[in-house]
Coordinates of C-alpha atoms and ligand atoms in Angstrom, one line a residue:
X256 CA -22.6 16.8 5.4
X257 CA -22.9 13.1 5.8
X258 CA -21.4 11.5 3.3
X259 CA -23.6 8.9 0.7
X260 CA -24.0 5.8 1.0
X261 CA -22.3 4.5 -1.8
X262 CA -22.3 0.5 -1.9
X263 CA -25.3 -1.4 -0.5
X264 CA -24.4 -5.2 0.3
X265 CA -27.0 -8.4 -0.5
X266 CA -27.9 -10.3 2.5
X267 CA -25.3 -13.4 2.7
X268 CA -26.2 -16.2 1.5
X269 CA -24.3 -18.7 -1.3
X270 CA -20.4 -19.4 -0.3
X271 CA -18.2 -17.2 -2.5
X272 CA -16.3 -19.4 -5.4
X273 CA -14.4 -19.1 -8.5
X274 CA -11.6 -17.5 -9.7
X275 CA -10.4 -14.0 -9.1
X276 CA -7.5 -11.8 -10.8
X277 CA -7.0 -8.9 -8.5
X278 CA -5.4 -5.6 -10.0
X279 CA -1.5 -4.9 -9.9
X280 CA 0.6 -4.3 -7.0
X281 CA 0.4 -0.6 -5.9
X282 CA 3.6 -0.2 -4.2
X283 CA 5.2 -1.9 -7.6
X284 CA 3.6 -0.2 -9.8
X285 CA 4.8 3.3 -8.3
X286 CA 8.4 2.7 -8.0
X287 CA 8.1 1.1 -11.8
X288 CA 7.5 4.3 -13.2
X289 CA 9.8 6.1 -11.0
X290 CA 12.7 4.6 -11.2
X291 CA 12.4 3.9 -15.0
X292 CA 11.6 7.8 -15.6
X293 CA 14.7 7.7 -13.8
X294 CA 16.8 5.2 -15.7
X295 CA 19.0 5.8 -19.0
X296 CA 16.3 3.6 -21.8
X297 CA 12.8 2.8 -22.3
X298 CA 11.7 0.8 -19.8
X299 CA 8.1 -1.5 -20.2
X300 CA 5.7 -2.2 -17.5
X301 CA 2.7 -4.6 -17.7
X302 CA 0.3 -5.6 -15.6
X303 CA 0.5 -1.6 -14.0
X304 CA -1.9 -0.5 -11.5
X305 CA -4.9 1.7 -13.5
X306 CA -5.7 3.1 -9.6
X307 CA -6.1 6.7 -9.0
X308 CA -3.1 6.5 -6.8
X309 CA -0.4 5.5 -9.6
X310 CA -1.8 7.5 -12.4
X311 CA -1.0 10.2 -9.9
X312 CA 2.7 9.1 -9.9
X313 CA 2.7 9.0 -13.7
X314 CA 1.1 12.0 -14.3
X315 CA 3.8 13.9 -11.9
X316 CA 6.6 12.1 -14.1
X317 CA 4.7 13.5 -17.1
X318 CA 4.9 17.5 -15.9
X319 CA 8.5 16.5 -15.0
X320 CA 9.4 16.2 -18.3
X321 CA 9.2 12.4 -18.8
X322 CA 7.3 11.2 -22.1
X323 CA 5.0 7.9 -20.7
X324 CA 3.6 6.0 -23.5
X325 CA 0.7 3.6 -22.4
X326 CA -0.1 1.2 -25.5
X327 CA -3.0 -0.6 -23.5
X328 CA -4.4 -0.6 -20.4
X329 CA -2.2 -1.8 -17.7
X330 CA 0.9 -1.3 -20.0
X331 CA 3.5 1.7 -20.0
X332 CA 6.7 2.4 -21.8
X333 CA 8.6 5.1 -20.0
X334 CA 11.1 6.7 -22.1
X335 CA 13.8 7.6 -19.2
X336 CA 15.6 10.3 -18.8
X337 CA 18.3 9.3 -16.7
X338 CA 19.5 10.9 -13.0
X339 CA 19.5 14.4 -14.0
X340 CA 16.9 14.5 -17.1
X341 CA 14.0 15.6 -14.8
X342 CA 12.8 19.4 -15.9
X343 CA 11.5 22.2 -13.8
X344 CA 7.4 21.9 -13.6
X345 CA 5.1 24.2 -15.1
X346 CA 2.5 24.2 -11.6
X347 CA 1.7 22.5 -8.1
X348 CA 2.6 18.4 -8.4
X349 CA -0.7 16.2 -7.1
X350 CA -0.1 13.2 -5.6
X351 CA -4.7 13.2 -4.7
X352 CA -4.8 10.2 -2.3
X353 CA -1.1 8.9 -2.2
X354 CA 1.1 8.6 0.7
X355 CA 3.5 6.6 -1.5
X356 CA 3.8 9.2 -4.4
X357 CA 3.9 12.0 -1.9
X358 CA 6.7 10.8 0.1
X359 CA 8.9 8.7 -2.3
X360 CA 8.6 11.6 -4.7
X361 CA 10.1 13.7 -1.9
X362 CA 13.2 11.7 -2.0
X363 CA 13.8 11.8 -5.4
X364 CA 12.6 15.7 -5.5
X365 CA 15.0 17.1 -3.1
X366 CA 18.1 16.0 -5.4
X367 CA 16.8 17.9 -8.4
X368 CA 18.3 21.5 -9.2
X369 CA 14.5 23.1 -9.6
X370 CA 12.1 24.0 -6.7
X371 CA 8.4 22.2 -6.8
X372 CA 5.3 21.6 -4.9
X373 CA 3.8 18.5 -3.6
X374 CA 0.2 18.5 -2.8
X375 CA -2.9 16.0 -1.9
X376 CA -6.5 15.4 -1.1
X377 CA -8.0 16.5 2.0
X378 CA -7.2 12.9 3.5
X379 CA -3.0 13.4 2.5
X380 CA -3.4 16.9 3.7
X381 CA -3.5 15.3 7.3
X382 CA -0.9 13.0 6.8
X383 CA 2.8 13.5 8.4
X384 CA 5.2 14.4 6.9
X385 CA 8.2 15.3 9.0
X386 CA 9.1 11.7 8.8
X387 CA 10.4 12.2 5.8
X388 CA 11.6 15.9 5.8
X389 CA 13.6 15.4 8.9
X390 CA 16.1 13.0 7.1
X391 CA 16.1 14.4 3.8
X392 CA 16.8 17.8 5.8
X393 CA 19.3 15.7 7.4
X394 CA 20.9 14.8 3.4
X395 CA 21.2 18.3 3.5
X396 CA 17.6 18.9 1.2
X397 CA 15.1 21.9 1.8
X398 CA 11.7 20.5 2.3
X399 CA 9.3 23.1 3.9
X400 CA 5.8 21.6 5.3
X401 CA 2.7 23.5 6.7
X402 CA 3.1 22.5 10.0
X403 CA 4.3 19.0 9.6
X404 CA 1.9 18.5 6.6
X405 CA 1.3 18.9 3.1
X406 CA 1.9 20.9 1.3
X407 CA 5.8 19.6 0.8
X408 CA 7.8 22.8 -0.7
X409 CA 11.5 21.7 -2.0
X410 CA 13.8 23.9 -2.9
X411 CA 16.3 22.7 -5.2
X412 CA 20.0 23.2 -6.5
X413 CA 20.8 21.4 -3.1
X414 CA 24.0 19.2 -2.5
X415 CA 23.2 16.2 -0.7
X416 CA 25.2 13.7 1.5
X417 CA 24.6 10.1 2.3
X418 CA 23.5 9.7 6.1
X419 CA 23.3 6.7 8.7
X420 CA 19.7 7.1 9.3
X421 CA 18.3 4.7 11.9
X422 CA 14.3 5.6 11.5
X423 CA 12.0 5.7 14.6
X424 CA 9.0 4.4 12.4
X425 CA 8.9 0.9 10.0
X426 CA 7.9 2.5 7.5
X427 CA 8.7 1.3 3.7
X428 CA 7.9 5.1 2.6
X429 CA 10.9 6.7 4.9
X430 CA 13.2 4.1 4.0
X431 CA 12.6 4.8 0.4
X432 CA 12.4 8.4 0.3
X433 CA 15.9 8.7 2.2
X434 CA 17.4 5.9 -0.7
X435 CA 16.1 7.7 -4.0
X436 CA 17.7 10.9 -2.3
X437 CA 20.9 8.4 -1.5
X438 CA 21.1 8.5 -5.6
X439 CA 22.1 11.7 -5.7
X440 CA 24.5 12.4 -2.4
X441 CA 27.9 12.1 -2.1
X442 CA 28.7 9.2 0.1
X443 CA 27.3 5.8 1.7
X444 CA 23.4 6.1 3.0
X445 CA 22.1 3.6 5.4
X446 CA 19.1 3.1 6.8
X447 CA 18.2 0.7 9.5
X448 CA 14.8 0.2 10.7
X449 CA 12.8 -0.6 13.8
X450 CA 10.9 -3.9 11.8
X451 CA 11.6 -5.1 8.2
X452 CA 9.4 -3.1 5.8
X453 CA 8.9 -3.9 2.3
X454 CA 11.6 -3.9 -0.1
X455 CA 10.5 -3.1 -3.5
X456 CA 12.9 0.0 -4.0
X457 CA 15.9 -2.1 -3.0
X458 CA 15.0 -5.1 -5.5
X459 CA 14.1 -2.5 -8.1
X460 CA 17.1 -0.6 -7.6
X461 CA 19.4 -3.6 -7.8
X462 CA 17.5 -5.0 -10.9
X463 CA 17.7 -1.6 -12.5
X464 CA 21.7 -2.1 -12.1
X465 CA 22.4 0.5 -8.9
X466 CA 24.5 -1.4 -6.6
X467 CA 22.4 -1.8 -3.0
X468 CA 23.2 -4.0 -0.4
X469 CA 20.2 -4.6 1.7
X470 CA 18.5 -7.3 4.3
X471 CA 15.7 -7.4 6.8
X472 CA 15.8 -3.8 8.6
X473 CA 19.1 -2.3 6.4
X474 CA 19.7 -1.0 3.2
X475 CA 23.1 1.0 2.0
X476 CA 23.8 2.3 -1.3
X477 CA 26.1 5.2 -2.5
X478 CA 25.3 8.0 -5.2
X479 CA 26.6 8.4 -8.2
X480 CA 26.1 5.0 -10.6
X481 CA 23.3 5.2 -12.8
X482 CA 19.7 3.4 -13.4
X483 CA 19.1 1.2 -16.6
X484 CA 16.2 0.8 -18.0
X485 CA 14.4 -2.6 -17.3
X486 CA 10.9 -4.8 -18.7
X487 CA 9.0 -5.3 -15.2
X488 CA 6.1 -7.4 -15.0
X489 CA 3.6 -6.3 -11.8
X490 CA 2.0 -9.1 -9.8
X491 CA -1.4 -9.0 -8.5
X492 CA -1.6 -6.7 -5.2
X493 CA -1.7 -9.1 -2.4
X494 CA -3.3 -6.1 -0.3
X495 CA -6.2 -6.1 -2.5
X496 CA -6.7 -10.2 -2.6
X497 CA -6.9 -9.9 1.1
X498 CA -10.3 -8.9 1.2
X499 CA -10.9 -11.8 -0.9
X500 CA -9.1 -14.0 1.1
X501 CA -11.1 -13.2 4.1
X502 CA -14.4 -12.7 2.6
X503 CA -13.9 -16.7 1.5
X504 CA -12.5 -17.5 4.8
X505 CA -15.4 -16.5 6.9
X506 CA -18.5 -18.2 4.9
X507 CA -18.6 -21.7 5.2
X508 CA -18.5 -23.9 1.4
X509 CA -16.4 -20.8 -0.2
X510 CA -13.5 -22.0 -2.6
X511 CA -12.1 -18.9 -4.2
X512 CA -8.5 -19.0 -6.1
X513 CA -6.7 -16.0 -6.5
X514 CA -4.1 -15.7 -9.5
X515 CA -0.7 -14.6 -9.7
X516 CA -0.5 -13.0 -6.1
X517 CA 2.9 -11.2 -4.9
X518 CA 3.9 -13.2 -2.3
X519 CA 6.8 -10.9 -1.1
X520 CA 7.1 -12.3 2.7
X521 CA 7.3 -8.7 3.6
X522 CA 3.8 -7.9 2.3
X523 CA 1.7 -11.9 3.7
X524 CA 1.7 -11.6 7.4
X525 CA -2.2 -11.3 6.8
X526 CA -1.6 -15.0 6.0
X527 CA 0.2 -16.0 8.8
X528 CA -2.6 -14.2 10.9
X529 CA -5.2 -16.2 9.4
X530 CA -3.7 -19.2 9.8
X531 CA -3.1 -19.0 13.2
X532 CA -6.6 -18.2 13.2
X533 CA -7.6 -21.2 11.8
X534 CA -8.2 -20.0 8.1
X535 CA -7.5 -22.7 5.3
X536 CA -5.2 -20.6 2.7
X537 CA -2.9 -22.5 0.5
X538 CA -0.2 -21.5 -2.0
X539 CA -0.1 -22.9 -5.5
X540 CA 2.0 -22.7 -8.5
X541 CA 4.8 -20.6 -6.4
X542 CA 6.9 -19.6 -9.2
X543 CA 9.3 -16.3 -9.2
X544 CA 8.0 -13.3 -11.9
X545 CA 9.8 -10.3 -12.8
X546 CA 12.3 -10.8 -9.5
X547 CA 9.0 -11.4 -7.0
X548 CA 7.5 -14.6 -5.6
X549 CA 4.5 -14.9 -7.1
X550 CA 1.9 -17.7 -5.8
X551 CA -1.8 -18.5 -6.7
X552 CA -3.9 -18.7 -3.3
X553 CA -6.9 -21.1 -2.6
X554 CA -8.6 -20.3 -0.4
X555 CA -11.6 -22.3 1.6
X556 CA -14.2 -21.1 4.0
X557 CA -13.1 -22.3 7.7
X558 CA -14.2 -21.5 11.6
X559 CA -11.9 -19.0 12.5
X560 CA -10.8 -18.5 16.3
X561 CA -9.3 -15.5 17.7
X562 CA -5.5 -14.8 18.9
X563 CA -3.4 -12.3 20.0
X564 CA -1.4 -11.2 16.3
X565 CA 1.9 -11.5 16.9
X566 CA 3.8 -8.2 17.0
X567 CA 6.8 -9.3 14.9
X568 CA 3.8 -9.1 11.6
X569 CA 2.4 -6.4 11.7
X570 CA 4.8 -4.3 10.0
X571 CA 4.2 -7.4 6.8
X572 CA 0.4 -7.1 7.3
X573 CA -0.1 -3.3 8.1
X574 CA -2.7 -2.2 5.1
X575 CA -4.1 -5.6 5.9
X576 CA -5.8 -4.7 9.3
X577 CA -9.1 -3.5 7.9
X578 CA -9.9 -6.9 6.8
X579 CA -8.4 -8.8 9.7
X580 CA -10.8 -6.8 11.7
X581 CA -13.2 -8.6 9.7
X582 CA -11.9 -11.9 10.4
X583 CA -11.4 -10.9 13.9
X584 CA -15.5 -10.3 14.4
X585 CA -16.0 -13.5 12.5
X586 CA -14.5 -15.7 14.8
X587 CA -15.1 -17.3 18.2
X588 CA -13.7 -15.5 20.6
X589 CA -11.1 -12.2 21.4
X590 CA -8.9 -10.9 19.0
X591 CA -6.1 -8.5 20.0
X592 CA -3.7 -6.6 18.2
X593 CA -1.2 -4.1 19.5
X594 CA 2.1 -2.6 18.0
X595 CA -0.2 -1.1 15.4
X596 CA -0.2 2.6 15.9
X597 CA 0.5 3.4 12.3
X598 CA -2.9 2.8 11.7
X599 CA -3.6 5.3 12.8
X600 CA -1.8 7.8 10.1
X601 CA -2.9 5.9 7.2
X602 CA -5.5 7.2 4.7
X603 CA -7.9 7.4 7.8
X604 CA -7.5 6.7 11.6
X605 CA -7.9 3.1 10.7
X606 CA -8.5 2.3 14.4
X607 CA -10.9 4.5 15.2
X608 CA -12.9 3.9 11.5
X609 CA -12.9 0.5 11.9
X610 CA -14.0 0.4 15.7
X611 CA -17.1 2.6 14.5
X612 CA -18.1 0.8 11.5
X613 CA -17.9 -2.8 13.5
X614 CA -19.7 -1.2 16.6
X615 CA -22.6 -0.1 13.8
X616 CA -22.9 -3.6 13.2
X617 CA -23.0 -5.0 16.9
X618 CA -19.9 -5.9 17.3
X619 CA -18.4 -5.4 20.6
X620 CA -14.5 -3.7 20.1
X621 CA -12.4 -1.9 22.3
X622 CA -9.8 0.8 20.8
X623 CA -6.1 0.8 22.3
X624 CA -4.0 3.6 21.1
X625 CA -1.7 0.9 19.7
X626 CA -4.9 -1.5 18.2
X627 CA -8.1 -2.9 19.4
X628 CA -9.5 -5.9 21.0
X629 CA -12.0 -7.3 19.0
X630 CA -14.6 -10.1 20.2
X631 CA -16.3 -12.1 17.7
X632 CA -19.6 -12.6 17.4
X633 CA -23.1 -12.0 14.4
X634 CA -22.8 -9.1 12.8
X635 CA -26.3 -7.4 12.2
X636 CA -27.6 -4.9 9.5
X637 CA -26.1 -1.3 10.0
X638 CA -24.8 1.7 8.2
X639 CA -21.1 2.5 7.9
X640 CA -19.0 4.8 6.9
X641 CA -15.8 4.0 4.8
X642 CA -14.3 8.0 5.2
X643 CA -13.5 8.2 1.8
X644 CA -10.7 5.0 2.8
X645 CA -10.7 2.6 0.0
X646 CA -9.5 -0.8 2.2
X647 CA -12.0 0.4 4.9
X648 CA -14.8 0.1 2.0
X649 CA -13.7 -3.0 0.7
X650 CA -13.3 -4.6 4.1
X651 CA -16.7 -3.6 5.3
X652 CA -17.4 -5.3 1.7
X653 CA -16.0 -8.4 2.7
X654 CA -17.8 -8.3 6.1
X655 CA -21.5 -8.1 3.9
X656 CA -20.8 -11.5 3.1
X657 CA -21.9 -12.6 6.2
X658 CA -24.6 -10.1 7.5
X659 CA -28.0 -11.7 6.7
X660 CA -29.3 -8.3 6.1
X661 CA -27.7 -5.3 4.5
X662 CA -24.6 -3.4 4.7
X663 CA -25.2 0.3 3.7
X664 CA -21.4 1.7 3.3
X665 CA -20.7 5.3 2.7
X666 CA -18.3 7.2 1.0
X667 CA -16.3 4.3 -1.0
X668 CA -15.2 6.5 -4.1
X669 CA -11.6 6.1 -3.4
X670 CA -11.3 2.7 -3.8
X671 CA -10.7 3.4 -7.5
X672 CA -7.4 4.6 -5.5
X673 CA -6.2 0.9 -5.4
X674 CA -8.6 -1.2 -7.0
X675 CA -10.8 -0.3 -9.8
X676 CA -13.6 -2.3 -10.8
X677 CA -13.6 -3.8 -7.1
X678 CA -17.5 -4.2 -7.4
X679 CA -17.3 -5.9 -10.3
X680 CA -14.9 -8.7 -9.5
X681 CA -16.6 -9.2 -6.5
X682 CA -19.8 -9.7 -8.0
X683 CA -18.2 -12.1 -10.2
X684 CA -17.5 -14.7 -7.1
X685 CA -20.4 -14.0 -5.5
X686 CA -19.3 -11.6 -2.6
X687 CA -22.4 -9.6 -4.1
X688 CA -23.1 -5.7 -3.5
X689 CA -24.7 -3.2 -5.8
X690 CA -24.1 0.4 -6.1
X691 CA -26.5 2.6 -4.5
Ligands
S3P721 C1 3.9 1.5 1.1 C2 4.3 1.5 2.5 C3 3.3 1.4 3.6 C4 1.9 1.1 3.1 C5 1.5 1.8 1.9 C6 2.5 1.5 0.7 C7 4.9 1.6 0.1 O1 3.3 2.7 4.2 O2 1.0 1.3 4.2 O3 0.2 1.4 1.5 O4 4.6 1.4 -1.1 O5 6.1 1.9 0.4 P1 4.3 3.1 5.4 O6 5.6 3.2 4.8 O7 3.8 4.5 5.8 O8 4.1 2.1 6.4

């Protein structure tokens, strides 16, 4: 059954401007609650993600045992239970959508002394898994998959050991699933990667009191110390101001400013595409909150150009490629990116999704199995289809702002996964589309 089409865009036409406060960070907001359900104390979060995706992680908390209070809307006080507090659940865990809940959560899972079950949507259902069973397996864990996928059985009342683990993938997910099992071994874990990922679970770790030594591609902690609880304060997700970033970069007169932006250097090689590229993206007001840089962006529309995106960023850009595709079309000339085969493992084969949906709208892309050359040029009316992938929607989103017709996009209900009320903030700066 084809999917509906869910969003329908306005033909371009004013430049995008005002101001725009994007939702929480995701990958923040996760770890928040898990490592304060963790900790020994309440612990308070504000500016949490209300996405689909992190409820999921605080609702798994929840049937472990973990009492989550949440005053107000983007607020949560987590009443910890420290290590070893977590109690056998009643059924199945669901992570729905969530990559990030399903493998962190294995981490911390395999050190408990109760078996569980960790399941997903149809779209986590595909998603591998064996990148993180093979080193918790390694930690001496029990994690049995169907075939490499979900579901993730553990079996518990399992000793673990720290391990050297030098992972084949940069991948923020494995690192931090092999750490938060590192809290309860015996002995040193390390884990070295191929690229820098993100650090969030190190920073939280270490401001939660856990002694973690960590730089670009390395982190090292040993078991046994224990978590305190801490106040953390979520910045806005820079993944989900990137559509906004390029939306304003690619019509001409736009002047949008984005508030309160992470600006983790691990998470803004979208930035440092775009400017290569020509786009006109300045930081404000850079200021440090809750342990993060934290910037407001302005951004102004600008004639982009294309260029080859340098290897060494993809890892700090990779949920960022569905809107550099975008920017990629917009410009004058070829586009390439390589080094990106993890895209196609994310929520959908983001390759493949995005070659479609571009092709729909006459723009001449070539798939690699590591990334896609991409020639700019006018983008035309067309239909496209998001496969239920919430930064393929909001990218084909941002691309409406400069078809003169219509963008009919299908099957955008999990962007509610990461940003809720995208349509509506949108709207609100003028990057219009209406719900079908
Ligand atoms: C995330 C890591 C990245 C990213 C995902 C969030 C995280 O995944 O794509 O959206 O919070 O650790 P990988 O670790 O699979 O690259």
């Amino acid at each position: 059954m084809t999917p509906r089409v869910d969003w329908v865009t306005t033909p371009a036409g004013a430049p995008l401007r005002g101001e725009v406060v994007v939702p929480g960070d995701k990958s923040i907001s996760h770890r928040a609650i898990m490592l304060s359900a963790l900790a020994e104390g309440t612990s308070r979060i504000t500016g949490f993600l209300e996405g689909a995706d992190t409820r999921a992680t605080a609702r798994i908390f929840s049937q472990l045992g973990v009492h989550i209070e949440a005053p107000s809307a983007g607020e949560r006080s987590v009443h910890g239970v420290g290590l070893h507090g977590l109690r056998r659940p009643a059924g199945a865990l669901d992570c729905g959508n969530s990559g990030t809940a399903m493998r962190l959560l294995a981490g911390v899972l395999a050190g408990q002394a109760f078996d569980c079950v960790l399941t997903g949507d149809a779209s986590l259902s595909q998603r591998p898994m064996r990148r993180v069973t093979d080193p918790l397996a390694m930690m001496g864990g029990s994690l049995d998959t169907a075939g490499g996928l979900p579901p993730l059985r553990i079996r518990g009342g399992r000793r673990l050991h720290g391990v050297h683990y030098a992972s084949p993938v940069a991948s923020a997910q494995v690192k931090s699933a092999v750490l938060l099992a590192g809290l309860y071994a015996q002995g040193e874990t390390l884990v070295t990667e191929p690229h820098p990922t993100r650090d969030y679970t190190e920073r939280m770790l270490a401001a939660c009191g856990w002694p973690v030594a960590f730089e670009a591609g390395r982190a090292r902690l040993t078991g046994g110390h224990v978590l305190h609880a801490i106040d953390i304060d979520v910045p806005a997700d820079f993944s989900s101001a990137a559509f906004f970033i390029v939306a304003a970069s690619i019509v001409a007169g736009s002047e949008v400013r984005l508030r309160n932006v992470g600006m983790n250097p691990r998470r803004t090689g979208l930035l440092h595409a775009l400017r290569l590229m020509g786009a006109d993206a300045v930081e404000e007001n850079l200021r440090e909150a809750g342990g993060e840089p934290v910037a407001d962006l302005v951004v102004h529309g600008a004639r982009l150009r294309g260029i080859e995106v340098p290897v060494e960023h993809v890892a700090d850009m990779i949920d960022e490629f569905p809107a550099l595709f975008v920017a990629a079309a917009c410009a004058e000339g070829t586009t390439t990116v390589r080094g990106a085969a993890e895209l196609r493992v994310k929520e959908s084969d983001r390759i493949a999704v995005m070659a479609t949906g571009l092709r729909a709208l006459g723009i001449d892309i070539e798939e690699t199995p590591d990334g896609a050359v991409i020639q700019g040029g006018p983008m035309h009316a067309g239909v496209v289809d998001a496969h239920g992938d919430h930064r393929i929607a909001m990218a084909f989103a941002a691309a409406g702002a400069v078809v003169p017709d219509a963008i009919g996009i299908r099957d955008c209900a999990n962007v509610a996964t990461s940003f809720p009320g995208f349509a509506s903030v949108a709207n609100a700066c003028g990057l219009a589309l209406h719900e079908a």
